[in-house]
GROMACS .gro file of C-alpha atoms in nm:
model
  136
    1MET     CA    1  -4.538   0.037   6.270
    2PRO     CA    2  -4.198  -0.016   6.279
    3SER     CA    3  -3.964   0.210   6.073
    4SER     CA    4  -3.780   0.117   5.792
    5THR     CA    5  -3.506   0.375   5.642
    6GLN     CA    6  -3.468   0.278   5.321
    7GLN     CA    7  -3.076   0.277   5.145
    8PRO     CA    8  -2.961   0.490   4.883
    9TYR     CA    9  -2.922   0.220   4.549
   10THR     CA   10  -2.564   0.158   4.534
   11PRO     CA   11  -2.500   0.029   4.176
   12PRO     CA   12  -2.313  -0.225   4.166
   13SER     CA   13  -1.925  -0.248   4.088
   14PRO     CA   14  -1.794  -0.348   3.801
   15PRO     CA   15  -1.551  -0.599   3.773
   16ALA     CA   16  -1.166  -0.515   3.843
   17SER     CA   17  -1.074  -0.609   3.488
   18LEU     CA   18  -1.281  -0.544   3.207
   19PRO     CA   19  -1.189  -0.842   2.931
   20LEU     CA   20  -1.085  -0.640   2.601
   21ARG     CA   21  -1.082  -0.743   2.255
   22GLY     CA   22  -0.728  -0.774   2.153
   23ALA     CA   23  -0.556  -0.658   2.437
   24VAL     CA   24  -0.208  -0.405   2.370
   25ARG     CA   25   0.088  -0.623   2.591
   26SER     CA   26   0.339  -0.417   2.388
   27ALA     CA   27   0.409  -0.050   2.217
   28ILE     CA   28   0.648   0.103   2.047
   29LEU     CA   29   0.693   0.530   2.097
   30ALA     CA   30   0.938   0.685   1.842
   31GLY     CA   31   0.951   1.069   1.859
   32MET     CA   32   0.871   1.109   2.168
   33ASP     CA   33   0.924   1.436   2.399
   34ALA     CA   34   0.917   1.432   2.778
   35SER     CA   35   0.591   1.550   2.768
   36VAL     CA   36   0.528   1.151   2.718
   37THR     CA   37   0.613   1.027   3.063
   38GLY     CA   38   0.318   0.985   3.227
   39LEU     CA   39   0.197   0.756   2.927
   40VAL     CA   40   0.461   0.536   2.904
   41ALA     CA   41   0.394   0.506   3.318
   42GLY     CA   42   0.018   0.419   3.324
   43LEU     CA   43   0.083   0.232   2.981
   44GLU     CA   44   0.354   0.033   3.199
   45ALA     CA   45   0.100   0.034   3.469
   46GLU     CA   46  -0.218  -0.141   3.271
   47GLY     CA   47   0.081  -0.416   3.212
   48VAL     CA   48   0.224  -0.263   2.836
   49HIS     CA   49   0.561  -0.341   2.787
   50THR     CA   50   0.690  -0.023   2.620
   51TRP     CA   51   1.001   0.073   2.412
   52SER     CA   52   1.032   0.434   2.437
   53ASP     CA   53   1.291   0.655   2.244
   54ALA     CA   54   1.322   0.502   1.921
   55THR     CA   55   1.455   0.701   1.637
   56SER     CA   56   1.307   0.681   1.334
   57GLU     CA   57   1.571   0.407   1.179
   58GLU     CA   58   1.450   0.202   1.513
   59VAL     CA   59   1.160   0.177   1.457
   60VAL     CA   60   1.055  -0.054   1.189
   61ARG     CA   61   1.377  -0.281   1.345
   62MET     CA   62   1.185  -0.320   1.693
   63ALA     CA   63   0.821  -0.367   1.493
   64GLU     CA   64   1.015  -0.674   1.255
   65GLU     CA   65   1.159  -0.787   1.602
   66MET     CA   66   0.911  -0.764   1.887
   67ASP     CA   67   0.586  -0.755   1.681
   68PRO     CA   68   0.332  -0.462   1.900
   69GLU     CA   69  -0.003  -0.469   1.934
   70LEU     CA   70   0.030  -0.082   1.956
   71VAL     CA   71   0.276   0.172   1.760
   72LEU     CA   72   0.273   0.548   1.876
   73LEU     CA   73   0.401   0.837   1.680
   74GLY     CA   74   0.515   1.131   1.715
   75ALA     CA   75   0.622   1.476   1.607
   76GLU     CA   76   0.954   1.445   1.660
   77LEU     CA   77   1.021   1.187   1.427
   78LYS     CA   78   1.157   1.315   1.137
   79LEU     CA   79   1.045   1.088   0.843
   80ASP     CA   80   0.836   0.980   0.598
   81LEU     CA   81   0.564   0.890   0.776
   82ARG     CA   82   0.400   0.681   0.487
   83ALA     CA   83   0.664   0.511   0.407
   84VAL     CA   84   0.747   0.433   0.769
   85LEU     CA   85   0.402   0.306   0.815
   86GLU     CA   86   0.386   0.090   0.519
   87GLU     CA   87   0.707  -0.065   0.682
   88ILE     CA   88   0.538  -0.072   0.961
   89ARG     CA   89   0.251  -0.287   0.843
   90ALA     CA   90   0.482  -0.470   0.668
   91ALA     CA   91   0.626  -0.588   0.981
   92ALA     CA   92   0.377  -0.595   1.235
   93PRO     CA   93   0.045  -0.632   1.076
   94ARG     CA   94  -0.117  -0.649   1.371
   95ALA     CA   95  -0.047  -0.329   1.464
   96ARG     CA   96  -0.247   0.002   1.559
   97ALA     CA   97  -0.013   0.298   1.451
   98PHE     CA   98  -0.108   0.624   1.637
   99PHE     CA   99   0.025   0.970   1.655
  100LEU     CA  100   0.052   1.166   1.914
  101LEU     CA  101   0.011   1.543   1.847
  102ALA     CA  102   0.129   1.805   2.059
  103GLU     CA  103  -0.221   2.097   2.034
  104PRO     CA  104  -0.487   1.983   1.793
  105SER     CA  105  -0.525   2.076   1.463
  106PRO     CA  106  -0.832   1.919   1.264
  107ASN     CA  107  -0.626   2.017   0.954
  108ALA     CA  108  -0.279   1.850   1.086
  109ALA     CA  109  -0.511   1.491   1.165
  110LEU     CA  110  -0.697   1.431   0.842
  111ASP     CA  111  -0.363   1.450   0.656
  112LEU     CA  112  -0.206   1.260   0.918
  113VAL     CA  113  -0.496   0.983   0.882
  114ARG     CA  114  -0.475   1.006   0.486
  115ALA     CA  115  -0.084   0.945   0.530
  116GLY     CA  116  -0.202   0.623   0.730
  117VAL     CA  117  -0.205   0.621   1.127
  118ASP     CA  118  -0.518   0.487   1.219
  119ASP     CA  119  -0.589   0.721   1.533
  120VAL     CA  120  -0.465   1.047   1.609
  121LEU     CA  121  -0.417   1.131   1.958
  122ILE     CA  122  -0.417   1.532   2.142
  123PRO     CA  123  -0.335   1.611   2.486
  124PRO     CA  124  -0.337   1.517   2.721
  125PHE     CA  125  -0.194   1.194   2.688
  126THR     CA  126  -0.316   0.905   2.870
  127ALA     CA  127  -0.283   0.542   2.911
  128ALA     CA  128  -0.693   0.514   2.937
  129GLY     CA  129  -0.750   0.763   2.646
  130VAL     CA  130  -0.496   0.561   2.473
  131LEU     CA  131  -0.639   0.186   2.548
  132MET     CA  132  -0.939   0.342   2.479
  133ARG     CA  133  -0.889   0.438   2.125
  134VAL     CA  134  -0.779   0.068   2.046
  135HIS     CA  135  -1.111  -0.083   2.154
  136VAL     CA  136  -1.227   0.133   1.933
   0.00000   0.00000   0.00000
């Protein structure tokens, strides 16, 4: 009787690039500190064109000119968040607006959502985490 060696089950590999609904091709980052350098590099590696270091005055102008799919706002941005979000939404209606908190704070996150951001992210900030949240 011939002996047969059974191979362990190996699940099929997922496709190299899964199609995502509403793919992100451009993002504006405003009010960020140096901790997001890896995030910017990760987004660029995923094919997302990024414009960073926008000031509170520049972010609305950039949204009008670039019509991004994503606007990431950070705590270094000194602005009236509700007013700026209204201007961003008027300038780039398809853009999702996320706020990057320096540390977890449920109360701050709730305040930001009430002010109009679509989502609040906490460290560590990764391209995969941001892009996954866009598609949820």
